[in-house]
Amino acid sequence: MTKPLQIVVVGGGAAGFFGAIAAAKANPYAHVILLEASHQPLAKVRISGGGRCNVTHACFDPKELIKNYPRGAKALLGAFTRFQPKDTIAWFASYGVHLKTEADGRIFPTTDNSETIVNCLMNTAKAAGVELRTGAVVVAAVTTRVGERERVGKKNSFLSHSPTPELLHCPTAPLPPFEMILKSGEKLLCDRLLLATGSNPVGYKIAKQLGHTIEQPVPSLFTFNIRDEKLRKLAGVSVNSVKLRLIVPGHSQLEQTGPLLITHWGLSGPAVLKLSAWGARVLHSSNYQASLLINWLCHFKQEEVRQQLLAVKIDSPKRLIASHSGVNLPHRLWQHIVDRAGISSDNRWAELSNKSLNKLVQELTQGNYFINGKGVFKEEFVTCGGVNLKEINFKSMESKLVPGLYFAGEIMDIDGITGGFNFQSAWTTAYLAGLAMVSQEVINNN
């Protein structure tokens, strides 16, 4: 009697479940084991999107989609032509989960409850025959393939070890190529290994043990700490569209536009989160110390703002500057900006000097705030860094260095901005890896 193909997936998050399901559905004869270190799988899925789970984003052109990935865009282009947001929507719909698109393009389950996605993945995995093992902590993985270590790192030395039709039940080697060592002391042998451990250091450790290069993991998608007590008193105030410019000496300036939220620790909101993603490495290198220029009226040129203020001065000369603005900003924020410009709260528009006008225009269009630390974005904590993308074949998500080793999700040096993009890269890479692990085709590692 032939032995089933043995597949181990490490990591019970979105990518791990999706990859395990794809493999099990594509080859019902395979034995797929999903190992999760904690006792609650899919923890990040549960808390994402404020508990609603931002499944993906309504961007259906791969060339446009990749623009939302500070790292990994080029590598993902081909992958997104094979599995993209419309395929994610169709996949969940096939299992009875319907999704909805919100005005900003984010896509959620119609239930507005992340448990809908969690239950779908759990139930589908179980129905497909995936063996889920929680509390299973992997501490090491070694390859048992004869001569493997001598050949690791030689480009194009191997073809993918995907089974031919007659070998769907039985691996090609007399001994499975991977031995997984668990914290409990148990050892598991498998023919295919999928690492989908996210930013967990264990995944990086295993990948490194097997010969891969790890790009330094650093935080991405975080908020800015700003020690300005007057600004912090405006906590809860938001602006629909601002332009942010990050200035770190010795580095190119970075800009992002979008909504901004003032918090009790500084600044948050989509504009800040996007800027933190694109500037993740720059900010890390500067120990999260940087200047931030804020254009609170990003839809107007500086001279246009000046003319608006001059018009108010002419039309309402007797009114107090602090209580009567000529721009569309929250009242409390306007008062804060007037104060920063050095204008007294009892000054009237008629008393506004050219010097004070210039300062006010400057504060409105280039307000300078100092970032002196990072906060966290608890709903979607993301890490920049991971397995070097040049060492992975993005047609199959298989390692170019170790045959039978696959990657999916955030363990790779891939990260997206907020809005469902990180989940989409997880679904895509996991789906491709799952199919490739049991594929009858042989794909060259080049």
Short mmCIF file of C-alpha atoms in Angstrom, two decimals:
data_model
loop_
_atom_site.label_atom_id
_atom_site.label_comp_id
_atom_site.label_asym_id
_atom_site.label_seq_id
_atom_site.Cartn_x
_atom_site.Cartn_y
_atom_site.Cartn_z
CA MET A 1 0.00 0.00 0.00
CA THR A 2 1.42 3.39 -0.99
CA LYS A 3 2.03 6.13 1.56
CA PRO A 4 0.13 9.45 1.25
CA LEU A 5 2.04 12.62 0.50
CA GLN A 6 2.95 14.16 3.87
CA ILE A 7 2.56 17.97 4.10
CA VAL A 8 3.23 20.09 7.17
CA VAL A 9 2.12 23.71 7.37
CA VAL A 10 3.62 25.75 10.21
CA GLY A 11 1.48 28.68 11.34
CA GLY A 12 -2.26 28.70 12.01
CA GLY A 13 -2.97 32.18 10.70
CA ALA A 14 -4.69 33.32 7.51
CA ALA A 15 -1.88 32.15 5.20
CA GLY A 16 -1.40 28.84 6.99
CA PHE A 17 -5.08 27.89 6.83
CA PHE A 18 -5.49 29.03 3.24
CA GLY A 19 -2.42 27.10 2.09
CA ALA A 20 -3.43 23.96 3.98
CA ILE A 21 -6.94 24.07 2.53
CA ALA A 22 -5.66 24.64 -1.02
CA ALA A 23 -3.32 21.63 -0.77
CA ALA A 24 -5.88 19.35 0.82
CA LYS A 25 -8.59 20.26 -1.71
CA ALA A 26 -6.23 19.86 -4.67
CA ASN A 27 -5.02 16.43 -3.53
CA PRO A 28 -7.47 14.56 -1.27
CA TYR A 29 -4.89 11.79 -0.88
CA ALA A 30 -2.38 14.07 0.81
CA HIS A 31 -2.07 14.14 4.58
CA VAL A 32 -1.96 17.81 5.58
CA ILE A 33 -1.00 18.72 9.13
CA LEU A 34 -1.40 22.33 10.29
CA LEU A 35 0.71 23.24 13.33
CA GLU A 36 -0.19 26.26 15.46
CA ALA A 37 1.90 27.20 18.50
CA SER A 38 -0.92 28.88 20.42
CA HIS A 39 -4.18 27.32 21.52
CA GLN A 40 -6.25 29.79 19.48
CA PRO A 41 -5.62 29.76 15.73
CA LEU A 42 -6.45 32.72 13.48
CA ALA A 43 -5.97 35.21 16.32
CA LYS A 44 -4.98 38.05 14.01
CA VAL A 45 -7.99 37.42 11.77
CA ARG A 46 -10.23 37.76 14.82
CA ILE A 47 -8.99 41.23 15.78
CA SER A 48 -8.38 42.69 12.32
CA GLY A 49 -10.51 45.55 11.10
CA GLY A 50 -11.78 46.28 14.59
CA GLY A 51 -13.19 42.76 14.82
CA ARG A 52 -14.82 42.95 11.38
CA CYS A 53 -11.90 41.49 9.35
CA ASN A 54 -10.85 43.56 6.35
CA VAL A 55 -10.60 40.53 4.02
CA THR A 56 -9.22 42.29 0.93
CA HIS A 57 -9.50 45.48 -1.13
CA ALA A 58 -11.55 46.32 -4.22
CA CYS A 59 -8.58 46.73 -6.56
CA PHE A 60 -8.79 44.28 -9.43
CA ASP A 61 -5.92 45.38 -11.65
CA PRO A 62 -2.69 43.66 -10.53
CA LYS A 63 -0.60 46.60 -11.78
CA GLU A 64 -2.59 48.96 -9.55
CA LEU A 65 -2.80 46.48 -6.70
CA ILE A 66 0.97 46.18 -6.27
CA LYS A 67 1.26 49.94 -5.71
CA ASN A 68 -0.02 49.30 -2.20
CA TYR A 69 3.01 47.22 -1.20
CA PRO A 70 6.09 49.13 0.04
CA ARG A 71 8.02 45.86 -0.20
CA GLY A 72 7.29 42.92 -2.52
CA ALA A 73 5.41 44.75 -5.27
CA LYS A 74 7.52 43.45 -8.17
CA ALA A 75 7.46 39.88 -6.93
CA LEU A 76 3.70 39.94 -6.37
CA LEU A 77 2.75 41.18 -9.83
CA GLY A 78 2.79 37.74 -11.44
CA ALA A 79 1.20 36.13 -8.40
CA PHE A 80 -1.71 38.56 -8.51
CA THR A 81 -2.39 37.66 -12.15
CA ARG A 82 -3.11 34.13 -10.89
CA PHE A 83 -5.02 34.91 -7.69
CA GLN A 84 -6.24 38.40 -6.84
CA PRO A 85 -9.06 40.09 -4.87
CA LYS A 86 -11.83 38.98 -7.24
CA ASP A 87 -10.65 35.38 -6.72
CA THR A 88 -10.67 35.89 -2.95
CA ILE A 89 -14.25 37.16 -3.15
CA ALA A 90 -15.27 34.17 -5.28
CA TRP A 91 -13.49 31.72 -2.98
CA PHE A 92 -15.33 32.88 0.13
CA ALA A 93 -18.62 33.09 -1.76
CA SER A 94 -18.21 29.43 -2.78
CA TYR A 95 -18.27 28.57 0.92
CA GLY A 96 -21.29 30.73 1.67
CA VAL A 97 -19.47 33.83 2.92
CA HIS A 98 -20.58 37.00 1.18
CA LEU A 99 -18.49 40.13 1.26
CA LYS A 100 -19.31 43.82 0.87
CA THR A 101 -17.26 46.76 -0.43
CA GLU A 102 -17.19 50.00 1.54
CA ALA A 103 -16.73 53.49 0.10
CA ASP A 104 -12.96 53.48 0.62
CA GLY A 105 -12.53 50.13 -1.17
CA ARG A 106 -12.11 47.96 1.92
CA ILE A 107 -13.96 44.66 1.77
CA PHE A 108 -15.59 43.02 4.81
CA PRO A 109 -17.97 40.12 5.41
CA THR A 110 -21.58 41.30 5.25
CA THR A 111 -21.95 40.18 8.86
CA ASP A 112 -19.33 42.75 9.98
CA ASN A 113 -17.98 39.98 12.18
CA SER A 114 -14.52 38.43 11.82
CA GLU A 115 -15.83 35.18 13.32
CA THR A 116 -17.56 34.64 9.98
CA ILE A 117 -14.14 34.37 8.30
CA VAL A 118 -12.64 32.38 11.17
CA ASN A 119 -15.47 29.84 11.11
CA CYS A 120 -15.29 29.53 7.34
CA LEU A 121 -11.56 28.74 7.41
CA MET A 122 -11.86 26.37 10.37
CA ASN A 123 -14.82 24.47 8.93
CA THR A 124 -13.41 24.29 5.42
CA ALA A 125 -10.07 23.01 6.69
CA LYS A 126 -11.81 20.33 8.74
CA ALA A 127 -14.03 19.29 5.84
CA ALA A 128 -10.96 19.06 3.56
CA GLY A 129 -9.29 16.68 5.99
CA VAL A 130 -6.65 19.06 7.35
CA GLU A 131 -5.34 17.87 10.72
CA LEU A 132 -5.15 20.94 12.97
CA ARG A 133 -2.84 20.67 15.95
CA THR A 134 -2.80 23.59 18.39
CA GLY A 135 -0.20 24.08 21.11
CA ALA A 136 2.31 22.53 18.71
CA VAL A 137 5.50 24.59 19.00
CA VAL A 138 8.08 23.88 16.30
CA VAL A 139 11.63 24.54 17.48
CA ALA A 140 13.62 23.32 14.47
CA ALA A 141 13.41 21.77 11.03
CA VAL A 142 16.09 19.83 9.18
CA THR A 143 16.16 18.36 5.72
CA THR A 144 16.85 14.66 5.45
CA ARG A 145 17.29 14.61 1.67
CA VAL A 146 20.59 12.97 0.78
CA GLY A 147 23.14 15.52 -0.43
CA GLU A 148 20.76 18.44 0.18
CA ARG A 149 23.10 20.58 2.26
CA GLU A 150 25.92 20.33 -0.25
CA ARG A 151 23.70 21.72 -2.98
CA VAL A 152 21.74 24.38 -1.07
CA GLY A 153 22.29 27.80 -2.57
CA LYS A 154 23.23 26.68 -6.09
CA LYS A 155 20.81 28.49 -8.37
CA ASN A 156 18.79 26.25 -10.70
CA SER A 157 20.29 23.09 -9.18
CA PHE A 158 16.84 21.58 -8.68
CA LEU A 159 13.47 21.19 -10.25
CA SER A 160 10.41 21.43 -8.02
CA HIS A 161 9.79 18.06 -6.41
CA SER A 162 6.08 18.10 -7.19
CA PRO A 163 4.65 14.59 -7.69
CA THR A 164 3.80 13.14 -11.08
CA PRO A 165 0.34 11.50 -11.39
CA GLU A 166 1.60 8.05 -10.40
CA LEU A 167 3.24 9.52 -7.30
CA LEU A 168 0.27 11.41 -5.89
CA HIS A 169 0.16 8.88 -3.06
CA CYS A 170 3.86 8.30 -2.58
CA PRO A 171 6.83 10.68 -2.20
CA THR A 172 9.76 10.21 -4.51
CA ALA A 173 12.46 9.88 -1.86
CA PRO A 174 12.78 6.75 0.30
CA LEU A 175 12.84 9.04 3.34
CA PRO A 176 10.78 12.26 3.58
CA PRO A 177 13.01 15.33 3.12
CA PHE A 178 12.01 17.26 6.27
CA GLU A 179 12.09 16.41 9.94
CA MET A 180 10.14 18.78 12.17
CA ILE A 181 11.20 18.90 15.81
CA LEU A 182 8.54 20.04 18.28
CA LYS A 183 9.07 21.53 21.72
CA SER A 184 7.39 18.45 23.18
CA GLY A 185 10.20 16.33 21.74
CA GLU A 186 7.99 14.83 19.05
CA LYS A 187 9.43 14.58 15.53
CA LEU A 188 7.36 14.76 12.35
CA LEU A 189 8.52 13.73 8.89
CA CYS A 190 7.07 15.38 5.81
CA ASP A 191 7.59 15.60 2.05
CA ARG A 192 6.53 19.24 1.73
CA LEU A 193 6.92 22.04 4.25
CA LEU A 194 5.03 25.35 4.13
CA LEU A 195 6.22 28.11 6.47
CA ALA A 196 3.40 30.58 7.14
CA THR A 197 4.48 31.87 10.53
CA GLY A 198 3.99 35.60 9.90
CA SER A 199 6.40 37.73 11.91
CA ASN A 200 6.99 35.03 14.54
CA PRO A 201 10.77 34.70 15.08
CA VAL A 202 10.45 30.91 14.96
CA GLY A 203 9.65 31.07 11.25
CA TYR A 204 12.72 33.20 10.53
CA LYS A 205 14.83 30.80 12.60
CA ILE A 206 13.65 27.75 10.65
CA ALA A 207 14.10 29.48 7.28
CA LYS A 208 17.62 30.49 8.29
CA GLN A 209 18.40 26.96 9.47
CA LEU A 210 17.44 25.74 6.02
CA GLY A 211 19.79 28.20 4.31
CA HIS A 212 17.68 31.30 3.67
CA THR A 213 18.63 34.94 4.12
CA ILE A 214 16.45 37.00 6.47
CA GLU A 215 16.03 40.72 5.82
CA GLN A 216 15.93 42.46 9.19
CA PRO A 217 12.35 42.51 10.51
CA VAL A 218 11.23 45.97 11.66
CA PRO A 219 7.75 47.32 12.47
CA SER A 220 5.48 48.70 9.76
CA LEU A 221 2.01 50.27 10.06
CA PHE A 222 2.35 52.23 13.27
CA THR A 223 1.23 55.57 14.69
CA PHE A 224 3.42 58.57 15.51
CA ASN A 225 4.18 59.75 19.03
CA ILE A 226 4.37 63.55 19.23
CA ARG A 227 5.14 65.27 22.52
CA ASP A 228 3.02 68.34 21.95
CA GLU A 229 0.58 68.69 24.84
CA LYS A 230 -1.48 71.31 23.03
CA LEU A 231 -1.87 68.96 20.06
CA ARG A 232 -2.74 66.01 22.29
CA LYS A 233 -5.56 68.02 23.88
CA LEU A 234 -7.25 67.80 20.46
CA ALA A 235 -7.51 63.99 20.74
CA GLY A 236 -10.45 62.78 18.68
CA VAL A 237 -10.27 65.56 16.09
CA SER A 238 -9.95 64.26 12.52
CA VAL A 239 -9.34 65.79 9.09
CA ASN A 240 -10.53 64.05 5.93
CA SER A 241 -7.49 64.82 3.80
CA VAL A 242 -4.03 66.08 4.69
CA LYS A 243 -0.61 65.77 3.07
CA LEU A 244 2.22 64.51 5.25
CA ARG A 245 5.90 64.88 4.44
CA LEU A 246 8.47 62.89 6.40
CA ILE A 247 11.93 64.44 6.75
CA VAL A 248 14.86 62.36 8.01
CA PRO A 249 18.35 63.83 7.43
CA GLY A 250 20.30 61.83 4.86
CA HIS A 251 17.21 60.23 3.32
CA SER A 252 14.81 61.13 0.55
CA GLN A 253 11.60 62.80 1.68
CA LEU A 254 8.47 60.66 1.70
CA GLU A 255 4.90 61.92 1.24
CA GLN A 256 1.43 60.49 1.79
CA THR A 257 -2.06 61.96 1.53
CA GLY A 258 -5.19 60.84 3.33
CA PRO A 259 -7.33 61.11 6.48
CA LEU A 260 -5.61 61.97 9.77
CA LEU A 261 -6.69 61.48 13.38
CA ILE A 262 -5.25 63.34 16.37
CA THR A 263 -4.86 61.06 19.41
CA HIS A 264 -3.84 61.40 23.04
CA TRP A 265 -0.32 60.25 22.08
CA GLY A 266 0.09 62.07 18.77
CA LEU A 267 -1.16 61.20 15.28
CA SER A 268 -2.88 58.24 13.64
CA GLY A 269 -5.21 57.58 10.72
CA PRO A 270 -4.67 56.20 7.19
CA ALA A 271 -2.23 58.93 6.10
CA VAL A 272 0.04 58.24 9.07
CA LEU A 273 -0.17 54.47 8.71
CA LYS A 274 0.68 54.61 5.00
CA LEU A 275 3.61 56.91 5.69
CA SER A 276 4.86 54.59 8.45
CA ALA A 277 4.76 51.65 6.03
CA TRP A 278 6.71 53.37 3.27
CA GLY A 279 9.10 54.87 5.79
CA ALA A 280 9.46 51.77 8.00
CA ARG A 281 13.18 51.25 7.44
CA VAL A 282 14.06 54.96 7.37
CA LEU A 283 12.26 55.59 10.65
CA HIS A 284 13.81 52.51 12.24
CA SER A 285 17.29 53.69 11.25
CA SER A 286 16.60 57.11 12.84
CA ASN A 287 15.26 55.53 16.07
CA TYR A 288 11.85 56.97 15.20
CA GLN A 289 13.03 60.58 15.45
CA ALA A 290 11.98 62.72 12.47
CA SER A 291 10.32 65.93 11.35
CA LEU A 292 6.80 65.78 9.99
CA LEU A 293 5.38 68.57 7.84
CA ILE A 294 1.58 68.70 7.74
CA ASN A 295 -0.44 70.41 5.04
CA TRP A 296 -3.88 70.62 6.62
CA LEU A 297 -5.36 72.03 3.38
CA CYS A 298 -3.72 69.76 0.82
CA HIS A 299 -6.25 70.53 -1.93
CA PHE A 300 -5.15 74.16 -2.10
CA LYS A 301 -1.90 75.77 -3.15
CA GLN A 302 -0.19 78.02 -0.60
CA GLU A 303 -1.13 81.18 -2.48
CA GLU A 304 -4.76 80.07 -2.66
CA VAL A 305 -4.81 79.67 1.12
CA ARG A 306 -3.32 83.16 1.49
CA GLN A 307 -6.06 84.65 -0.71
CA GLN A 308 -8.78 82.86 1.28
CA LEU A 309 -7.46 84.36 4.51
CA LEU A 310 -7.17 87.82 2.98
CA ALA A 311 -10.79 87.56 1.86
CA VAL A 312 -11.87 86.83 5.43
CA LYS A 313 -9.85 89.79 6.65
CA ILE A 314 -11.72 92.06 4.23
CA ASP A 315 -15.18 90.54 4.76
CA SER A 316 -15.05 90.10 8.57
CA PRO A 317 -12.53 92.62 9.93
CA LYS A 318 -14.16 92.93 13.37
CA ARG A 319 -14.46 89.24 14.10
CA LEU A 320 -11.97 87.35 16.28
CA ILE A 321 -9.44 85.35 14.27
CA ALA A 322 -9.55 82.40 16.68
CA SER A 323 -13.34 82.09 16.49
CA HIS A 324 -13.92 82.79 12.80
CA SER A 325 -11.83 80.85 10.26
CA GLY A 326 -11.80 81.18 6.53
CA VAL A 327 -10.91 77.55 5.89
CA ASN A 328 -12.71 74.23 6.24
CA LEU A 329 -11.11 72.76 9.36
CA PRO A 330 -12.50 71.60 12.74
CA HIS A 331 -12.89 74.62 15.04
CA ARG A 332 -10.61 73.29 17.79
CA LEU A 333 -7.88 72.53 15.25
CA TRP A 334 -8.19 76.03 13.77
CA GLN A 335 -7.71 77.54 17.22
CA HIS A 336 -4.63 75.35 17.75
CA ILE A 337 -3.12 76.49 14.44
CA VAL A 338 -3.82 80.16 15.25
CA ASP A 339 -2.05 79.69 18.58
CA ARG A 340 0.95 78.02 16.90
CA ALA A 341 1.17 81.01 14.54
CA GLY A 342 1.62 83.24 17.59
CA ILE A 343 -1.70 85.03 17.14
CA SER A 344 -3.49 86.07 20.34
CA SER A 345 -6.99 84.71 20.97
CA ASP A 346 -8.35 88.28 21.25
CA ASN A 347 -6.86 89.51 17.96
CA ARG A 348 -9.35 90.52 15.27
CA TRP A 349 -8.95 89.97 11.54
CA ALA A 350 -8.43 93.69 10.95
CA GLU A 351 -5.36 93.52 13.21
CA LEU A 352 -3.70 90.67 11.29
CA SER A 353 -0.29 91.85 10.08
CA ASN A 354 1.44 90.51 6.97
CA LYS A 355 3.98 88.79 9.21
CA SER A 356 1.25 87.02 11.18
CA LEU A 357 -0.56 86.17 7.95
CA ASN A 358 2.60 84.50 6.64
CA LYS A 359 2.97 82.49 9.85
CA LEU A 360 -0.66 81.40 9.67
CA VAL A 361 -0.30 80.28 6.05
CA GLN A 362 2.89 78.43 7.03
CA GLU A 363 1.15 76.58 9.87
CA LEU A 364 -1.78 75.64 7.64
CA THR A 365 0.31 74.31 4.76
CA GLN A 366 3.65 73.30 6.33
CA GLY A 367 3.09 72.86 10.05
CA ASN A 368 6.25 71.33 11.51
CA TYR A 369 5.80 68.62 14.17
CA PHE A 370 8.49 66.37 15.62
CA ILE A 371 8.06 62.60 15.76
CA ASN A 372 9.80 61.19 18.82
CA GLY A 373 8.67 57.60 18.86
CA LYS A 374 6.18 55.14 17.45
CA GLY A 375 2.95 53.80 18.77
CA VAL A 376 1.18 50.66 17.56
CA PHE A 377 -1.74 49.96 15.28
CA LYS A 378 -3.27 47.07 17.19
CA GLU A 379 -5.83 46.08 14.57
CA GLU A 380 -3.28 45.25 11.90
CA PHE A 381 0.22 44.91 13.30
CA VAL A 382 2.56 44.32 10.37
CA THR A 383 6.28 43.66 10.09
CA CYS A 384 8.56 44.73 7.26
CA GLY A 385 11.36 42.24 6.54
CA GLY A 386 11.61 38.46 6.36
CA VAL A 387 12.82 35.87 3.88
CA ASN A 388 14.69 37.41 0.95
CA LEU A 389 12.35 37.40 -2.07
CA LYS A 390 15.13 36.58 -4.53
CA GLU A 391 15.36 33.15 -2.90
CA ILE A 392 11.72 32.29 -3.69
CA ASN A 393 10.09 31.20 -6.94
CA PHE A 394 6.88 33.26 -7.07
CA LYS A 395 5.29 30.94 -9.63
CA SER A 396 5.02 28.27 -6.95
CA MET A 397 6.18 29.98 -3.72
CA GLU A 398 8.82 27.26 -3.47
CA SER A 399 12.30 27.95 -2.16
CA LYS A 400 14.97 28.27 -4.83
CA LEU A 401 17.43 26.83 -2.33
CA VAL A 402 15.60 23.90 -0.75
CA PRO A 403 13.20 21.77 -2.83
CA GLY A 404 9.94 21.01 -1.09
CA LEU A 405 10.11 24.12 1.11
CA TYR A 406 7.42 26.76 0.51
CA PHE A 407 6.55 30.18 1.93
CA ALA A 408 3.32 32.15 2.31
CA GLY A 409 2.33 35.41 3.92
CA GLU A 410 4.26 37.80 6.08
CA ILE A 411 7.25 35.52 6.78
CA MET A 412 8.55 36.88 3.46
CA ASP A 413 9.87 40.41 2.97
CA ILE A 414 6.42 41.56 1.83
CA ASP A 415 4.12 44.06 3.49
CA GLY A 416 1.22 46.21 2.39
CA ILE A 417 -0.43 49.35 3.63
CA THR A 418 -3.64 49.22 5.65
CA GLY A 419 -6.87 48.40 3.82
CA GLY A 420 -6.91 44.62 3.33
CA PHE A 421 -3.73 44.42 1.28
CA ASN A 422 -1.78 42.30 3.77
CA PHE A 423 -4.56 39.73 3.88
CA GLN A 424 -4.66 39.65 0.08
CA SER A 425 -0.94 38.88 -0.22
CA ALA A 426 -1.48 36.13 2.38
CA TRP A 427 -4.40 34.59 0.45
CA THR A 428 -2.52 34.80 -2.86
CA THR A 429 0.82 33.37 -1.79
CA ALA A 430 -0.81 30.67 0.33
CA TYR A 431 -3.13 29.57 -2.46
CA LEU A 432 -0.28 29.31 -4.96
CA ALA A 433 1.88 27.43 -2.45
CA GLY A 434 -0.94 25.05 -1.57
CA LEU A 435 -1.53 24.09 -5.18
CA ALA A 436 2.17 23.84 -6.02
CA MET A 437 2.87 21.46 -3.15
CA VAL A 438 0.62 18.84 -4.74
CA SER A 439 0.87 19.93 -8.37
CA GLN A 440 1.50 17.41 -11.11
CA GLU A 441 3.52 19.99 -13.03
CA VAL A 442 7.25 20.53 -12.66
CA ILE A 443 8.19 24.23 -12.37
CA ASN A 444 11.75 25.39 -12.88
CA ASN A 445 13.24 27.45 -10.07
CA ASN A 446 14.29 30.44 -12.15
#
